[in-house]
Coordinates of C-alpha atoms in Angstrom, one line a residue:
Chain A
M71 CA -17.5 17.3 17.5
E72 CA -14.4 14.2 15.9
W73 CA -16.5 12.5 13.3
E74 CA -15.1 9.2 12.5
T75 CA -15.8 7.8 8.7
V76 CA -17.6 4.7 7.4
I77 CA -17.3 3.4 4.0
G78 CA -18.4 0.8 2.7
L79 CA -17.3 0.4 -1.9
E80 CA -18.9 -1.5 -4.4
V81 CA -16.7 -2.1 -7.9
H82 CA -18.1 -3.7 -10.8
V83 CA -15.3 -5.1 -13.0
S84 CA -15.8 -6.2 -16.9
L85 CA -14.6 -10.2 -17.0
S86 CA -12.4 -10.7 -19.7
T87 CA -14.8 -13.2 -21.8
R88 CA -14.5 -12.7 -25.5
S89 CA -18.2 -13.5 -25.4
K90 CA -21.4 -11.7 -22.9
L91 CA -22.5 -13.5 -20.3
F92 CA -26.0 -14.5 -22.2
S93 CA -24.8 -14.7 -25.2
G94 CA -22.9 -15.3 -28.2
T95 CA -22.2 -12.0 -29.0
A96 CA -18.4 -10.6 -29.1
S97 CA -17.9 -8.6 -26.7
E98 CA -14.8 -6.3 -26.9
F99 CA -14.8 -2.6 -25.9
G100 CA -14.2 -0.1 -28.0
A101 CA -16.1 -2.1 -31.1
A102 CA -18.1 0.6 -33.5
A103 CA -21.7 2.0 -31.1
N104 CA -23.9 -1.6 -32.3
T105 CA -21.9 -3.9 -33.9
Q106 CA -22.1 -6.0 -30.9
A107 CA -25.0 -6.1 -29.9
N108 CA -27.8 -8.4 -31.8
I109 CA -31.1 -9.9 -31.1
F110 CA -30.7 -11.5 -27.5
D111 CA -28.8 -8.4 -26.3
L112 CA -31.1 -6.4 -27.8
A113 CA -33.8 -9.0 -25.4
L114 CA -35.9 -9.6 -28.8
P115 CA -39.2 -11.8 -28.6
G116 CA -38.4 -15.7 -28.5
T117 CA -34.2 -15.5 -26.5
L118 CA -33.2 -17.4 -23.3
P119 CA -30.0 -16.4 -21.8
V120 CA -27.3 -19.5 -21.7
L121 CA -24.6 -18.6 -19.1
N122 CA -20.9 -18.4 -20.3
K123 CA -19.3 -21.0 -18.3
E124 CA -15.7 -18.6 -18.5
A125 CA -17.9 -16.0 -16.5
L126 CA -18.4 -18.3 -14.4
R127 CA -15.1 -19.6 -13.5
M128 CA -13.8 -16.1 -13.9
A129 CA -15.8 -15.0 -10.8
V130 CA -14.8 -18.6 -8.6
R131 CA -10.8 -17.6 -9.4
F132 CA -11.5 -13.9 -8.3
G133 CA -13.6 -16.0 -4.5
L134 CA -11.0 -18.6 -4.2
A135 CA -8.0 -15.1 -4.7
I136 CA -9.2 -14.0 -1.8
G137 CA -10.1 -16.7 0.8
A138 CA -13.9 -16.1 0.0
E139 CA -16.4 -19.2 0.5
I140 CA -17.6 -20.7 -3.5
S141 CA -21.1 -21.3 -3.2
K142 CA -21.6 -24.7 -4.9
R143 CA -25.5 -22.8 -6.4
S144 CA -26.1 -19.7 -7.4
V145 CA -30.0 -18.7 -8.1
F146 CA -30.0 -15.5 -10.5
D147 CA -32.4 -12.8 -10.5
R148 CA -34.3 -9.8 -12.7
K149 CA -34.0 -6.3 -11.3
N150 CA -36.9 -4.4 -13.4
Y151 CA -35.9 -1.2 -13.9
F152 CA -36.7 1.2 -17.4
Y153 CA -34.2 2.4 -18.8
P154 CA -33.5 2.7 -22.5
D155 CA -30.4 1.1 -22.4
L156 CA -31.2 -1.7 -20.8
P157 CA -33.4 -3.3 -23.5
K158 CA -35.7 -6.1 -20.9
G159 CA -37.0 -3.9 -18.8
Y160 CA -34.8 -5.8 -16.1
Q161 CA -30.8 -6.5 -15.5
V162 CA -30.3 -9.9 -14.6
T163 CA -28.0 -10.0 -11.2
Q164 CA -28.0 -12.3 -8.0
L165 CA -29.4 -10.9 -5.0
D166 CA -30.4 -14.3 -2.3
F167 CA -27.2 -16.8 -3.3
P168 CA -24.6 -15.1 -4.7
T169 CA -21.7 -17.4 -6.7
V170 CA -18.6 -15.4 -4.2
G171 CA -19.2 -15.1 -0.6
K172 CA -17.7 -13.6 2.4
G173 CA -14.2 -12.9 2.3
A174 CA -11.6 -10.8 2.6
L175 CA -8.0 -8.8 1.2
S176 CA -5.8 -7.7 3.7
I177 CA -4.1 -3.6 2.6
T178 CA -0.9 -1.1 3.8
L179 CA -1.4 2.1 4.4
G180 CA 0.8 4.7 4.2
D181 CA 2.5 3.9 7.5
G182 CA 2.7 0.5 7.1
S183 CA 1.0 -1.2 8.9
E184 CA -1.9 -3.4 7.4
K185 CA -5.3 -3.5 7.8
V186 CA -8.1 -6.6 6.3
I187 CA -10.9 -5.3 4.4
G188 CA -13.8 -7.7 4.3
V189 CA -15.9 -8.2 1.8
T190 CA -19.1 -9.2 2.0
R191 CA -19.8 -11.0 -1.5
A192 CA -19.3 -10.9 -5.7
H193 CA -22.4 -11.8 -7.7
I194 CA -22.2 -11.9 -11.6
E195 CA -24.6 -9.8 -13.6
E196 CA -24.5 -8.4 -16.5
N197 CA -24.8 -5.0 -17.8
A198 CA -26.1 -2.4 -20.1
G199 CA -26.0 -0.1 -22.8
K200 CA -25.0 3.4 -23.2
S201 CA -27.0 6.8 -23.4
L202 CA -25.8 9.4 -25.2
H203 CA -27.8 12.5 -24.5
E204 CA -26.3 15.3 -27.7
E205 CA -26.9 15.7 -30.2
F206 CA -29.0 13.8 -31.8
H207 CA -32.2 16.4 -33.3
G208 CA -33.1 16.0 -28.8
M209 CA -33.4 12.7 -28.9
S210 CA -31.5 10.3 -26.3
G211 CA -28.9 7.6 -28.6
I212 CA -28.6 4.1 -27.0
D213 CA -25.4 2.5 -27.8
L214 CA -25.9 -1.7 -26.5
N215 CA -22.2 -2.7 -27.1
R216 CA -22.1 -3.4 -23.2
A217 CA -25.6 -4.6 -23.0
G218 CA -25.3 -7.9 -21.6
E219 CA -21.0 -7.8 -21.1
P220 CA -20.4 -9.7 -17.7
L221 CA -19.3 -7.5 -14.9
L222 CA -18.7 -9.0 -10.8
E223 CA -19.4 -6.9 -8.4
I224 CA -17.5 -6.6 -5.4
V225 CA -19.6 -5.4 -2.3
S226 CA -16.7 -4.5 0.5
E227 CA -17.9 -4.8 4.5
P228 CA -17.9 -1.1 5.7
E229 CA -14.7 -1.7 7.7
I230 CA -13.0 1.2 5.5
R231 CA -12.4 4.4 7.8
S232 CA -11.0 6.9 4.9
A233 CA -10.4 8.0 1.4
E234 CA -6.9 6.9 2.1
E235 CA -7.6 3.1 2.5
A236 CA -10.3 3.6 -0.1
V237 CA -8.2 4.1 -2.4
A238 CA -5.7 1.2 -1.0
Y239 CA -8.3 -1.0 -1.6
L240 CA -9.5 -0.4 -4.7
K241 CA -5.6 -0.6 -5.5
K242 CA -5.5 -3.9 -4.1
L243 CA -8.4 -5.4 -5.6
H244 CA -7.1 -3.5 -8.9
S245 CA -4.0 -5.9 -8.9
I246 CA -5.6 -9.0 -7.6
V247 CA -8.3 -8.7 -10.6
R248 CA -5.3 -8.2 -12.7
Y249 CA -3.4 -11.1 -12.0
L250 CA -6.0 -13.1 -12.1
D251 CA -6.2 -12.3 -15.5
I252 CA -10.5 -11.9 -15.8
S253 CA -10.4 -8.3 -16.8
D254 CA -8.1 -5.0 -17.9
A255 CA -9.9 -2.9 -14.5
I256 CA -9.1 0.2 -16.7
M257 CA -11.2 2.9 -14.9
A258 CA -11.0 5.7 -17.5
Q259 CA -12.5 2.7 -20.1
G260 CA -15.2 2.3 -17.3
S261 CA -14.0 -1.7 -16.8
M262 CA -13.5 -0.9 -13.4
R263 CA -15.9 1.1 -11.8
C264 CA -16.9 2.1 -8.7
D265 CA -19.8 3.3 -6.5
V266 CA -18.8 4.2 -2.4
N267 CA -21.3 4.1 0.3
V268 CA -20.0 7.3 3.0
S269 CA -21.5 8.1 6.6
I270 CA -20.4 10.0 9.1
R271 CA -20.8 8.9 13.4
P272 CA -19.1 10.9 16.6
K273 CA -16.3 8.8 16.7
G274 CA -17.0 6.1 20.0
E275 CA -20.7 5.3 18.4
T276 CA -21.2 2.5 17.5
E277 CA -24.2 2.7 15.3
L278 CA -24.4 3.4 11.7
G279 CA -24.9 6.8 10.2
T280 CA -27.4 7.6 6.8
R281 CA -25.1 7.1 4.1
T282 CA -25.0 8.3 1.2
E283 CA -24.3 7.0 -1.8
I284 CA -22.0 8.7 -4.3
K285 CA -22.0 6.2 -8.0
N286 CA -19.9 5.3 -10.6
I287 CA -16.4 7.5 -9.5
N288 CA -14.0 6.4 -12.4
S289 CA -10.4 7.0 -11.3
F290 CA -8.4 6.6 -7.9
R291 CA -8.2 10.9 -7.7
F292 CA -12.2 11.1 -8.0
V293 CA -12.0 8.8 -5.2
E294 CA -10.0 9.9 -3.0
K295 CA -11.5 13.7 -3.7
A296 CA -15.0 13.4 -3.6
I297 CA -14.8 10.8 0.4
H298 CA -12.5 14.4 1.2
S299 CA -15.6 16.7 0.3
E300 CA -18.4 14.3 1.3
V301 CA -17.3 13.1 4.4
L302 CA -16.7 17.7 4.8
R303 CA -20.7 18.1 3.4
Q304 CA -21.7 15.6 5.8
Q305 CA -20.1 16.9 8.6
E306 CA -20.9 20.5 8.3
V307 CA -25.0 19.7 7.6
I308 CA -24.5 18.0 10.9
E309 CA -23.1 20.6 12.8
D310 CA -25.4 22.9 11.2
G311 CA -28.7 20.6 13.0
G312 CA -29.5 18.6 10.0
K313 CA -30.3 15.4 8.5
I314 CA -28.2 13.2 5.9
T315 CA -30.5 12.2 3.5
Q316 CA -29.7 8.7 2.3
E317 CA -29.6 9.5 -1.4
T318 CA -27.6 8.9 -4.4
R319 CA -25.5 11.4 -5.2
R320 CA -22.3 12.2 -7.9
Y321 CA -19.2 13.6 -7.8
D322 CA -17.9 16.6 -10.3
A323 CA -14.8 16.6 -10.3
N324 CA -13.9 20.9 -11.8
K325 CA -16.2 21.9 -9.0
D326 CA -15.2 19.5 -6.0
I327 CA -18.5 19.1 -4.3
T328 CA -20.9 16.2 -4.6
T329 CA -24.1 17.3 -5.9
A330 CA -27.4 14.4 -5.2
M331 CA -29.0 12.6 -8.4
R332 CA -33.1 11.4 -8.2
S333 CA -34.1 10.0 -4.7
K334 CA -33.0 6.4 -4.9
E335 CA -35.6 4.3 -5.7
V336 CA -36.4 2.1 -1.9
E337 CA -35.1 -1.7 -1.9
N338 CA -37.9 -3.7 -3.0
D339 CA -39.1 -0.9 -5.8
Y340 CA -36.6 -2.6 -8.0
R341 CA -38.8 -6.3 -8.0
Y342 CA -36.2 -8.5 -7.6
F343 CA -37.6 -11.9 -8.4
P344 CA -35.8 -15.3 -9.3
E345 CA -35.1 -14.7 -13.3
P346 CA -37.2 -17.8 -14.9
D347 CA -35.1 -18.1 -18.2
L348 CA -32.3 -19.4 -15.5
L349 CA -31.9 -22.9 -13.9
P350 CA -30.1 -22.6 -10.3
V351 CA -26.6 -22.6 -11.1
E352 CA -24.5 -25.6 -9.4
I353 CA -21.0 -26.9 -9.3
D354 CA -18.8 -29.5 -7.7
D355 CA -15.7 -29.8 -6.4
S356 CA -13.8 -31.0 -8.8
F357 CA -14.9 -28.0 -10.6
I358 CA -13.4 -25.4 -7.8
E359 CA -10.3 -27.6 -7.5
A360 CA -9.2 -26.9 -11.0
I361 CA -9.6 -23.3 -10.8
R362 CA -8.2 -22.9 -7.5
A363 CA -5.1 -25.7 -8.6
E364 CA -4.4 -22.7 -11.9
L365 CA -4.5 -19.8 -9.5
P366 CA -1.4 -17.5 -10.0
E367 CA 1.2 -16.5 -7.5
L368 CA -1.3 -13.3 -6.3
P369 CA 0.1 -9.5 -5.0
D370 CA 1.1 -10.8 -0.8
Q371 CA 2.8 -14.5 -1.8
K372 CA 4.7 -13.1 -4.1
Q373 CA 5.4 -9.7 -2.2
A374 CA 6.5 -12.2 0.5
R375 CA 8.5 -14.5 -1.9
F376 CA 10.0 -10.5 -2.8
I377 CA 11.0 -10.2 1.1
A378 CA 12.1 -13.7 1.3
E379 CA 14.0 -14.1 -1.6
Y380 CA 15.2 -11.5 -2.9
G381 CA 16.0 -9.7 0.7
L382 CA 14.2 -6.7 0.1
S383 CA 12.2 -4.0 2.1
S384 CA 8.4 -4.6 2.4
Y385 CA 7.7 -1.3 1.3
D386 CA 9.5 -2.0 -1.6
A387 CA 8.9 -5.1 -2.2
G388 CA 4.8 -3.9 -2.5
V389 CA 6.0 -1.8 -5.2
L390 CA 7.3 -4.1 -7.1
T391 CA 4.8 -6.0 -6.6
S392 CA 1.9 -3.6 -7.4
S393 CA 1.4 -5.0 -10.7
R394 CA 2.2 -8.3 -12.3
E395 CA 4.3 -6.1 -15.2
M396 CA 6.5 -4.5 -13.2
A397 CA 6.8 -8.3 -10.3
D398 CA 7.9 -9.3 -14.3
F399 CA 9.7 -6.5 -15.1
F400 CA 12.0 -6.5 -11.9
E401 CA 13.0 -10.0 -11.8
T402 CA 14.4 -9.7 -14.5
V403 CA 16.0 -6.8 -14.3
A404 CA 17.2 -9.2 -11.5
R405 CA 18.3 -12.2 -13.2
V406 CA 20.6 -9.6 -15.7
G407 CA 21.6 -7.0 -13.1
N408 CA 23.0 -10.2 -10.5
D409 CA 21.8 -8.4 -7.6
A410 CA 18.3 -7.3 -6.5
K411 CA 18.7 -4.7 -4.4
L412 CA 20.3 -2.9 -6.4
A413 CA 18.1 -3.8 -9.2
A414 CA 15.0 -2.6 -6.7
N415 CA 17.0 0.3 -6.1
W416 CA 16.6 1.4 -10.1
V417 CA 13.9 0.0 -11.1
T418 CA 11.9 2.1 -7.7
G419 CA 13.9 4.6 -8.4
D420 CA 15.6 6.6 -11.6
L421 CA 13.1 4.2 -13.5
Q422 CA 9.9 4.8 -11.4
A423 CA 10.5 8.6 -11.3
L424 CA 10.6 8.6 -15.6
L425 CA 7.6 6.7 -15.7
N426 CA 5.5 9.0 -13.4
K427 CA 6.5 12.1 -14.8
N428 CA 5.5 11.3 -18.1
N429 CA 2.8 9.3 -16.4
W430 CA 3.5 6.3 -18.2
E431 CA 2.8 2.7 -17.3
I432 CA 6.0 0.0 -16.9
T433 CA 4.4 -1.3 -20.4
Q434 CA 5.5 1.3 -21.6
S435 CA 8.8 2.0 -20.4
P436 CA 11.6 3.0 -22.8
I437 CA 14.5 0.5 -21.7
Q438 CA 13.6 -3.2 -22.0
A439 CA 14.1 -4.7 -18.7
E440 CA 17.1 -6.5 -19.9
R441 CA 18.4 -3.3 -20.9
L442 CA 18.8 -1.9 -17.4
G443 CA 19.1 -5.3 -16.7
T444 CA 23.1 -5.0 -17.9
L445 CA 23.2 -1.6 -16.6
V446 CA 22.7 -3.3 -12.8
A447 CA 25.0 -5.9 -14.4
R448 CA 27.7 -3.1 -15.7
I449 CA 27.9 -1.9 -12.2
V450 CA 27.6 -5.2 -10.3
D451 CA 31.4 -5.8 -12.4
K452 CA 32.6 -2.0 -11.4
T453 CA 33.0 -1.4 -15.1
V454 CA 30.9 1.9 -14.2
S455 CA 29.9 3.3 -11.4
G456 CA 26.9 4.5 -9.8
K457 CA 27.0 8.1 -10.1
I458 CA 28.0 7.1 -14.0
A459 CA 25.5 5.2 -13.9
K460 CA 23.1 7.7 -13.8
S461 CA 24.1 9.9 -17.0
L462 CA 24.0 6.4 -19.4
F463 CA 19.8 5.5 -17.8
E464 CA 19.7 8.9 -19.9
T465 CA 21.5 8.4 -22.9
M466 CA 19.4 5.1 -22.9
L467 CA 16.6 6.7 -23.1
D468 CA 17.1 8.0 -27.1
D469 CA 20.1 5.6 -27.5
P470 CA 18.4 1.8 -28.9
A471 CA 22.6 0.5 -28.8
A472 CA 23.2 -2.2 -26.8
V473 CA 24.1 -1.5 -23.4
N474 CA 27.9 -2.4 -24.0
D475 CA 28.3 -0.3 -26.4
I476 CA 27.5 2.5 -25.6
I477 CA 29.9 2.2 -22.2
E478 CA 31.9 1.4 -25.2
R479 CA 31.9 4.0 -26.8
E480 CA 30.6 7.1 -24.7
G481 CA 34.6 6.3 -23.0
L482 CA 32.8 6.0 -19.6
K483 CA 34.4 3.0 -17.8
Q484 CA 35.5 2.8 -14.4
V485 CA 39.2 4.1 -14.3
T486 CA 40.1 1.0 -11.4
D487 CA 43.7 1.6 -12.9
S488 CA 45.7 2.6 -9.2
G489 CA 48.4 4.4 -11.7
A490 CA 45.7 6.2 -13.2
I491 CA 44.2 6.7 -10.4
E492 CA 47.4 7.7 -8.0
K493 CA 48.5 10.2 -10.6
L494 CA 44.6 11.8 -10.0
V495 CA 44.9 11.7 -6.4
D496 CA 48.7 13.5 -6.5
E497 CA 47.2 16.6 -8.5
V498 CA 44.7 16.9 -6.2
I499 CA 47.3 17.2 -3.6
A500 CA 48.7 19.5 -4.9
N501 CA 45.9 22.1 -6.0
S502 CA 44.8 21.6 -3.0
P503 CA 47.6 22.3 -0.3
D504 CA 45.3 24.1 2.5
Q505 CA 43.1 21.3 2.3
V506 CA 46.0 19.3 3.2
Q507 CA 47.1 20.8 5.6
Q508 CA 43.6 21.2 7.4
F509 CA 42.9 17.5 7.0
R510 CA 46.4 16.2 8.0
D511 CA 45.5 18.5 11.6
G512 CA 43.0 16.5 12.2
K513 CA 40.1 17.8 10.7
E514 CA 39.0 14.5 9.0
Q515 CA 35.8 15.8 7.6
V516 CA 37.9 17.4 4.5
L517 CA 38.6 14.1 3.6
G518 CA 35.3 14.6 1.4
Y519 CA 36.1 17.3 -0.1
L520 CA 38.9 16.0 -1.7
V521 CA 37.9 12.8 -3.3
G522 CA 34.9 15.3 -4.7
Q523 CA 37.9 17.2 -6.5
A524 CA 40.0 14.0 -7.8
M525 CA 36.3 12.9 -8.9
K526 CA 35.7 15.9 -10.3
L527 CA 39.1 15.4 -12.4
S528 CA 38.4 12.2 -13.8
Q529 CA 35.1 13.2 -14.7
G530 CA 33.2 10.8 -13.1
K531 CA 34.7 7.4 -13.9
A532 CA 37.3 7.1 -10.9
N533 CA 36.2 4.6 -8.4
P534 CA 35.1 6.4 -6.2
G535 CA 36.3 3.4 -3.0
Q536 CA 40.2 3.9 -4.7
V537 CA 40.9 7.3 -4.9
N538 CA 39.1 7.3 -0.9
Q539 CA 41.9 4.9 0.1
L540 CA 44.1 6.6 -2.4
L541 CA 44.2 9.1 -0.1
R542 CA 43.9 8.6 3.1
D543 CA 47.3 6.6 2.3
K544 CA 48.9 9.9 0.7
L545 CA 48.3 12.2 3.7
K546 CA 49.0 9.8 6.2
T547 CA 52.8 9.3 5.1
Chain B
M30 CA -53.6 -7.2 3.6
A31 CA -55.1 -5.1 1.4
L32 CA -53.9 -2.3 -1.5
D33 CA -55.4 0.6 -1.7
K34 CA -55.2 2.8 -4.6
S35 CA -52.6 4.7 -4.1
E36 CA -50.8 1.9 -4.4
V37 CA -51.8 0.8 -7.1
E38 CA -50.7 4.6 -8.6
K39 CA -47.5 3.7 -7.6
I40 CA -47.1 -0.1 -9.4
A41 CA -48.6 0.7 -12.0
Q42 CA -46.1 3.8 -12.6
L43 CA -43.2 1.6 -11.7
A44 CA -44.3 -1.5 -14.4
R45 CA -44.8 1.9 -16.4
L46 CA -48.4 0.8 -17.2
H47 CA -51.1 3.2 -18.1
I48 CA -54.4 3.1 -15.3
S49 CA -56.9 4.5 -15.1
A50 CA -58.7 6.0 -11.6
E51 CA -61.7 3.8 -12.3
E52 CA -59.8 0.9 -12.9
A53 CA -57.5 1.8 -10.2
E54 CA -60.7 1.2 -7.3
E55 CA -60.9 -2.2 -9.7
V56 CA -57.3 -3.5 -9.9
A57 CA -56.7 -2.8 -5.7
G58 CA -59.6 -5.3 -5.0
R59 CA -58.2 -8.0 -7.0
I60 CA -54.6 -7.5 -5.9
T61 CA -56.2 -7.4 -2.7
D62 CA -57.7 -10.6 -3.5
I63 CA -54.5 -12.2 -4.5
L64 CA -53.0 -11.0 -1.7
A65 CA -55.2 -12.8 0.5
L66 CA -54.6 -15.7 -1.4
I67 CA -50.8 -15.5 -0.4
D68 CA -51.9 -14.4 2.6
Q69 CA -53.0 -18.2 3.4
M70 CA -50.2 -19.9 1.6
Q71 CA -47.9 -18.4 4.0
A72 CA -50.4 -19.2 6.9
V73 CA -48.5 -23.3 6.5
D74 CA -45.1 -24.2 7.9
T75 CA -42.6 -24.7 5.6
S76 CA -39.8 -25.4 8.0
Q77 CA -39.1 -28.0 6.7
V78 CA -39.2 -27.9 2.9
E79 CA -36.5 -26.6 0.7
A80 CA -36.5 -23.3 -0.8
L81 CA -37.1 -23.6 -4.6
A82 CA -35.5 -21.8 -7.2
H83 CA -37.4 -23.0 -10.2
P84 CA -40.2 -25.5 -10.7
L85 CA -37.5 -27.3 -13.1
D86 CA -35.8 -30.3 -11.7
V87 CA -32.8 -29.1 -13.2
V88 CA -29.8 -27.4 -13.6
Q89 CA -28.0 -24.6 -15.4
R90 CA -26.7 -26.2 -18.4
L91 CA -23.5 -23.4 -19.5
R92 CA -22.0 -22.5 -22.6
A93 CA -18.2 -22.7 -23.4
D94 CA -17.3 -18.5 -24.3
E95 CA -17.4 -18.5 -28.4
V96 CA -18.8 -15.5 -30.8
T97 CA -20.8 -17.3 -32.2
E98 CA -23.1 -14.5 -33.3
Q99 CA -22.0 -12.3 -36.3
D100 CA -22.6 -8.2 -36.7
R101 CA -25.8 -7.7 -38.3
R102 CA -26.7 -4.3 -36.6
D103 CA -27.9 -2.9 -40.2
A104 CA -30.5 -5.4 -40.6
L105 CA -31.8 -5.1 -36.7
Q106 CA -31.4 -1.8 -37.1
E107 CA -34.5 -1.6 -40.1
L108 CA -36.4 -2.5 -36.7
A109 CA -36.1 0.3 -35.5
P110 CA -38.5 3.3 -35.4
A111 CA -34.0 5.5 -34.9
S112 CA -31.3 4.9 -36.0
E113 CA -28.2 7.1 -36.5
D114 CA -24.2 7.0 -36.2
G115 CA -25.4 3.0 -35.2
L116 CA -27.4 4.3 -32.4
Y117 CA -31.2 4.0 -31.9
L118 CA -32.4 6.8 -30.7
V119 CA -35.0 7.1 -28.4
P120 CA -36.9 9.9 -27.2
R121 CA -34.6 12.1 -25.0
V122 CA -34.2 11.0 -21.5
I123 CA -32.3 12.8 -18.9
E124 CA -32.0 11.8 -14.9

């Protein structure tokens, strides 16, 4: 039977405010255990929450970026459960009146096609602390630094149909929140986390199948693998005549399988009710419009501009706008190099290959944008050939000297002096009588061989266009 | 709507309250009375009434995003029954 996969994602991003959602405690990543946990965060009696305006502003900023409805009135609720890393015994979240309502974002798939994925809502809530279960004489250790840190939970519609689409959606979300500067969204550090709801149904069926939820996946690659593995498991269960149980599962990356966690408590068991310690939050048009006025150029807009302004392909423009840092890097290379397409080729080609090989981000590039721009400029003004530029690039990795100095010192300048090229061409003609005869007999493709010989003789420094032209002229006579 | 003993036990479990078997019977009766009151309230036509999120007719005051609290871990951990390496220790919990 042919199956269709239905996926909905719940993504939590930590908002990069200076202080916590409801208290004036610092909210930095990586501080020593419990040094960012004060009386409110520990839920000592008598403490009361006061909402952080910046967290609200960031949520609205996200909402506007995905064209979502912004609620002028939102209400916080308590979600009750007991766990030692949740000191209050409830998490403050937004159930019925979230700050951000329906929106959408578009993703680009492998074949270049676009798909719009609906976002159901995004609500503000507080994070829990962290439990450590090892090495405390049979006790668990609790670190409450993260407790009360502001999160934005972004819930997608079940409109994602494959692991590939899920990863494209996540990457887009990642890119948007980073462009907006509202979160670092580093999955490995937990500042972006993802729960995946997966179900399958026979192709053509319109009812949704029973879903399972895979919790807390912390990399794009694991999201993809976890979905593949869970879809296969569900198919096997159903094809063997079984039924899918609605449950929470975890992904075991070592074994590449998902396993069941505690049976999901039904929704009512969280006994949500409006948080009596917080009043309804009201914002007005001027609050929203001030945030809209400050929105940066977003990935889709930047991509469209790169296509229009620089004449780039949609694919290249997509790669170059995947992060703001990448886009800024490219624009510097293009400006200094004075040739946007060539700049795009270098950034998405040689540079990207180097970054991939070393697992570096663009911000870790050993070659700064200005230097790569200078390299491009030297190709454009024909100081170096495209081929020599590749070895120049290699040299630049370990050599911090100015690009122009390296070209001078290493003698990489392209030979454009026609006298010198004529000498090369004459030498090649003299050394290859057979090929010369073949060319004169009408075998055009031999010219490539002869050009190659001349280039080799010049150690790659001759201008190939000039060599080509001169060879033709000489052989025709 | 009447609540039976097993439902009381479930609610007690969720709230981490210990209720003995005899108490459960009595509590079930009391909660059933409360639910009767709620039934009575739900019979009122509220279609023209706006939902109330909070009894006070004011809105939430917002706080500037500033760090106003200092690290007081050592003093706070003196209040805890057990701590080590900066962590609060609790009876082992495993999902």
